[in-house]
PDB file of C-alpha atoms in Angstrom:
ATOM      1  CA  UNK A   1       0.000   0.000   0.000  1.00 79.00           C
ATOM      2  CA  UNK A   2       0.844   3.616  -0.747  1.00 89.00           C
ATOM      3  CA  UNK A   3      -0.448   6.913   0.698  1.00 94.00           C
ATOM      4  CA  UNK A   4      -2.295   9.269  -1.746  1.00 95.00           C
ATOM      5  CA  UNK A   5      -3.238  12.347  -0.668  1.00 95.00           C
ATOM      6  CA  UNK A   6      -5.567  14.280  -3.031  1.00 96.00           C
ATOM      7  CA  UNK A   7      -6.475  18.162  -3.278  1.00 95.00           C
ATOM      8  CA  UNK A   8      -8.121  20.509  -5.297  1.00 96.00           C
ATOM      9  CA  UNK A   9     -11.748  20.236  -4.739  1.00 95.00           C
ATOM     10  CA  UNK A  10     -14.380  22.304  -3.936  1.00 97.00           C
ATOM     11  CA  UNK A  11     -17.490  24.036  -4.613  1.00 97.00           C
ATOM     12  CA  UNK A  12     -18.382  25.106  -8.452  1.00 98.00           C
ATOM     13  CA  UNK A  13     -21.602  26.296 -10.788  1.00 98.00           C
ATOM     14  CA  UNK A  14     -22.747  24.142 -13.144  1.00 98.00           C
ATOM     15  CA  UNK A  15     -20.831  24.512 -16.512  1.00 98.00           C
ATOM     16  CA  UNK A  16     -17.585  25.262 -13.838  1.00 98.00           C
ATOM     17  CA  UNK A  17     -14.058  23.484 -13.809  1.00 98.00           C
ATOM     18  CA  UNK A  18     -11.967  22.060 -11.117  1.00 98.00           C
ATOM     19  CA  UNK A  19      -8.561  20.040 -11.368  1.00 98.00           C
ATOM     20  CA  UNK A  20      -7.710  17.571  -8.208  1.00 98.00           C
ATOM     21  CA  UNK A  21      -4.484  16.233  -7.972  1.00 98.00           C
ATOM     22  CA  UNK A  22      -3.018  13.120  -6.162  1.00 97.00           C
ATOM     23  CA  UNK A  23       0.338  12.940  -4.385  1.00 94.00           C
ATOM     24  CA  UNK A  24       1.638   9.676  -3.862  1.00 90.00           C
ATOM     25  CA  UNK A  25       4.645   8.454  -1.481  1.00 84.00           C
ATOM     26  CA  UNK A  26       5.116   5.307  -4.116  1.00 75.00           C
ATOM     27  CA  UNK A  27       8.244   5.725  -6.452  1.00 76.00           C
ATOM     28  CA  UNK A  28       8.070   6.555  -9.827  1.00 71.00           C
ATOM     29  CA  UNK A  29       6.600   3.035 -11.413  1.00 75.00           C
ATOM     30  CA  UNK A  30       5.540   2.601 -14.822  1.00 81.00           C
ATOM     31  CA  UNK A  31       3.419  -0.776 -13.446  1.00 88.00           C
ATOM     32  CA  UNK A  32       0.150  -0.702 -11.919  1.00 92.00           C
ATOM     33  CA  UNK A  33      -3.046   1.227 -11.993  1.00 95.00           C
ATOM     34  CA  UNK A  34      -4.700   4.396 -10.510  1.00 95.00           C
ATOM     35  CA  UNK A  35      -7.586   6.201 -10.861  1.00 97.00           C
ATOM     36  CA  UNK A  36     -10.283   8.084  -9.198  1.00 98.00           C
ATOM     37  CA  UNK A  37     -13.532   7.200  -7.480  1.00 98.00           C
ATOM     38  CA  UNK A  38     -16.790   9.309  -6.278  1.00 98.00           C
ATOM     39  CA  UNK A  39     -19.552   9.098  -3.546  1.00 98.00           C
ATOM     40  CA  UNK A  40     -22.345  10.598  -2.208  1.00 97.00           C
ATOM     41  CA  UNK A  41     -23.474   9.612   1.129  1.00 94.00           C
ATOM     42  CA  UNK A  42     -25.631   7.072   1.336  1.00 95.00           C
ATOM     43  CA  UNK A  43     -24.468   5.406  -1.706  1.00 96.00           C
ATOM     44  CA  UNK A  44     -21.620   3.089  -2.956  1.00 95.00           C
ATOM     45  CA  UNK A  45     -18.452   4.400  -3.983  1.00 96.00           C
ATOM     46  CA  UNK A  46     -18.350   4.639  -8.104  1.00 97.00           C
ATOM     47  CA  UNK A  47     -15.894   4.202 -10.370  1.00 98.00           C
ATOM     48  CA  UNK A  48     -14.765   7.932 -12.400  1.00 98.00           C
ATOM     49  CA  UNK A  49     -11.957   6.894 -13.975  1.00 98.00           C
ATOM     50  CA  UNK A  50      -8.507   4.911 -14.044  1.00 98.00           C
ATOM     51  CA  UNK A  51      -4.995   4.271 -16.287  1.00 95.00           C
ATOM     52  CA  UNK A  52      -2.740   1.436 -16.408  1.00 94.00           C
ATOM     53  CA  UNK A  53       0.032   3.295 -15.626  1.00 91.00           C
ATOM     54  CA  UNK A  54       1.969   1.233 -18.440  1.00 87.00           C
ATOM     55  CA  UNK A  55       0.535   3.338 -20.786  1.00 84.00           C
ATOM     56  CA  UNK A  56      -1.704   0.802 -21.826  1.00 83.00           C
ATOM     57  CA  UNK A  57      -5.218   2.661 -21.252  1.00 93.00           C
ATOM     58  CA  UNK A  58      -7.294   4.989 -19.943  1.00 95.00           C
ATOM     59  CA  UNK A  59     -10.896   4.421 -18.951  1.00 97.00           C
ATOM     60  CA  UNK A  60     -13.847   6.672 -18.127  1.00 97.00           C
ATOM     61  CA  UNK A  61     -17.518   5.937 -17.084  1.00 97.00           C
ATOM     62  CA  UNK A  62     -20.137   6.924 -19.512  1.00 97.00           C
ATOM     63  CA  UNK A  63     -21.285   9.523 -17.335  1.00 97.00           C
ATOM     64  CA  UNK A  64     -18.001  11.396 -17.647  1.00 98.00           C
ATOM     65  CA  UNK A  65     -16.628  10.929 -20.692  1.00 98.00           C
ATOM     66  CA  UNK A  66     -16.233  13.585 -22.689  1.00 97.00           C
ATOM     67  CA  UNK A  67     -16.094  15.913 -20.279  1.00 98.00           C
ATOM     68  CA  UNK A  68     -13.470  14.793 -17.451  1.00 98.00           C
ATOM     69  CA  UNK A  69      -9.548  14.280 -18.311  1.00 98.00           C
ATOM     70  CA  UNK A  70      -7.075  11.972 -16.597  1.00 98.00           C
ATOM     71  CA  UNK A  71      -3.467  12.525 -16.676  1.00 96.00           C
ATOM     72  CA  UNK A  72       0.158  11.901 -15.169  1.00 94.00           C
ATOM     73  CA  UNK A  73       3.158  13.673 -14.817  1.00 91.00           C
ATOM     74  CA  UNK A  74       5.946  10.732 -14.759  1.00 86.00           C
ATOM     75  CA  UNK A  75       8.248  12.706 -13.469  1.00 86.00           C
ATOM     76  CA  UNK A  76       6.779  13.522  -9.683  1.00 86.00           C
ATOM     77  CA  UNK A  77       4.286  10.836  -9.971  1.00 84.00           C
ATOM     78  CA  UNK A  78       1.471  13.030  -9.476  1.00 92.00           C
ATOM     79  CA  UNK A  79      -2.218  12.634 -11.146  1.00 95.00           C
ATOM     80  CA  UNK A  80      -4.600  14.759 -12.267  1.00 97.00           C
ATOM     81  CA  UNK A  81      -8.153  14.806 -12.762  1.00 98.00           C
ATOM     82  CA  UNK A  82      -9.211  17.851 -14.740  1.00 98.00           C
ATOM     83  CA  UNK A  83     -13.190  18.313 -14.884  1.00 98.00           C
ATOM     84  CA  UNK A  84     -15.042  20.204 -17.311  1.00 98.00           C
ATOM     85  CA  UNK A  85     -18.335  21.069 -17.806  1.00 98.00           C
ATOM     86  CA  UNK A  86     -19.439  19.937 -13.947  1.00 98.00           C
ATOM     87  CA  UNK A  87     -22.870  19.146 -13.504  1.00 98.00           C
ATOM     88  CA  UNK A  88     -24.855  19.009 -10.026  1.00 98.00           C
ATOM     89  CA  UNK A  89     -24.717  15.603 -10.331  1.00 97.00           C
ATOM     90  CA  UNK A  90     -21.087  15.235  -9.935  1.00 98.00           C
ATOM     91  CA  UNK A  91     -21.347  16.098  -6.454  1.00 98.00           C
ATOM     92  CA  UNK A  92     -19.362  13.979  -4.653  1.00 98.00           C
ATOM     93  CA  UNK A  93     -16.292  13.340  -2.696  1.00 98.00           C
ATOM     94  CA  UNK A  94     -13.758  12.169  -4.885  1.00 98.00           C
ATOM     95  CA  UNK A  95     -11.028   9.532  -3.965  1.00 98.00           C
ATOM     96  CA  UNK A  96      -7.785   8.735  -5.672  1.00 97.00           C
ATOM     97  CA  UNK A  97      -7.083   5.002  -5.928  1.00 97.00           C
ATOM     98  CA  UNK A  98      -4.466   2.848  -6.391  1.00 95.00           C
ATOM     99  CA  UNK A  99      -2.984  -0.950  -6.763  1.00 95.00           C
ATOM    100  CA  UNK A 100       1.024  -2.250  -7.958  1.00 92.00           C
ATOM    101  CA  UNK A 101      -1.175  -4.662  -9.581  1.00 92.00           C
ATOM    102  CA  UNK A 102      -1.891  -4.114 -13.315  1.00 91.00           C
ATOM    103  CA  UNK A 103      -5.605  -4.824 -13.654  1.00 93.00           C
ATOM    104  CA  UNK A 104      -6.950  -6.516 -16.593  1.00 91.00           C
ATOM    105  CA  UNK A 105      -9.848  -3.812 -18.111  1.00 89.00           C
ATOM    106  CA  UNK A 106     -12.842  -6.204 -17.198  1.00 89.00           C
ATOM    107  CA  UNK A 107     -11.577  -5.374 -13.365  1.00 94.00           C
ATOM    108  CA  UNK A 108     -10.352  -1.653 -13.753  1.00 96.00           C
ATOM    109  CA  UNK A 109     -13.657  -0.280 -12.745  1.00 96.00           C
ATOM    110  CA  UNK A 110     -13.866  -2.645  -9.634  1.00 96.00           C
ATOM    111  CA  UNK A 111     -13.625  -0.485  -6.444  1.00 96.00           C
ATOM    112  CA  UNK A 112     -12.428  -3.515  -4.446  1.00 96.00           C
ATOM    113  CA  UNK A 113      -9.336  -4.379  -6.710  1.00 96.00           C
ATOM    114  CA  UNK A 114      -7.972  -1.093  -5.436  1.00 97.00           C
ATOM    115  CA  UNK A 115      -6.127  -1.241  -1.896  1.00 95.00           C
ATOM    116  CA  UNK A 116      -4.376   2.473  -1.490  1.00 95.00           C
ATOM    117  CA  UNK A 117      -6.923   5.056  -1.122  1.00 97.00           C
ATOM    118  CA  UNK A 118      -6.948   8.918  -0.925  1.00 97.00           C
ATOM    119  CA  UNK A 119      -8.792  10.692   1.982  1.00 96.00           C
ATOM    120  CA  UNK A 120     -10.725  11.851  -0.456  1.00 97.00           C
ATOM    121  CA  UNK A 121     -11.446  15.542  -1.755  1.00 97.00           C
ATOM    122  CA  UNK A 122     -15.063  17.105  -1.621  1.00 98.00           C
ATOM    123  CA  UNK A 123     -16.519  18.788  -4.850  1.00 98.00           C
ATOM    124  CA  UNK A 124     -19.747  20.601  -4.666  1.00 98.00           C
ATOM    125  CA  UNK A 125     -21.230  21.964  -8.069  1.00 98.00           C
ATOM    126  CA  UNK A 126     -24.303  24.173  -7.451  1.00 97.00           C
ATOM    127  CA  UNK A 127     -25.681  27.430  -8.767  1.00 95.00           C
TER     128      UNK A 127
END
């Protein structure tokens, strides 16, 4: 396990941007997968969006793509989740994710295949 801390979140009208970022105390790996997760209260935690961190893919759920961005900077081993065009119902708190593992894409969207998590970030997008 790694720690990830995440940051950048916060409260947004609709049609707004916000970037979060996750730090990570893991050395620079090209192996394994991260990505970000969401979740309201009273619901389970969803999948946003992941990479295999061998450049081999990114993925995004249909409710975000289009709209939301996932990227890495190699070199401090930070990612970044730029979001575009927020709606109300991306209200959330948003958790970066991690695993040394690299996940096959049938399991990349599987919270529990994940075992370093953020302390997750809150954004709010309201008018």
């Amino acid at each position: 396990q790694v720690q990830l801390v995440e940051s950048g979140g916060g409260s947004v009208q609709p049609g707004g941007s916000l970037r979060l970022s996750c730090a990570t105390s893991a050395r620079t790996t090209n192996s394994g997968t991260m990505g970000w997760f969401r979740q309201v209260p009273g619901k389970e935690r969803q999948f946003v969006t992941a990479m295999k961190l061998t450049g081999a893919g990114t993925y995004y759920a249909d409710s975000v793509k289009g709209r939301f961005t996932l990227s890495r900077d190699r070199a401090t081993n930070m990612l970044y989740l730029q979001m575009n065009g927020l709606r109300p119902e991306d209200t959330a708190v948003y958790y970066c994710a991690a695993t040394s593992r690299n996940l096959i894409t049938s399991s990349i969207r599987q919270m529990a295949e994940y075992d370093s998590w953020g302390q997750g970030t809150q954004v709010t997008v309201s008018s």
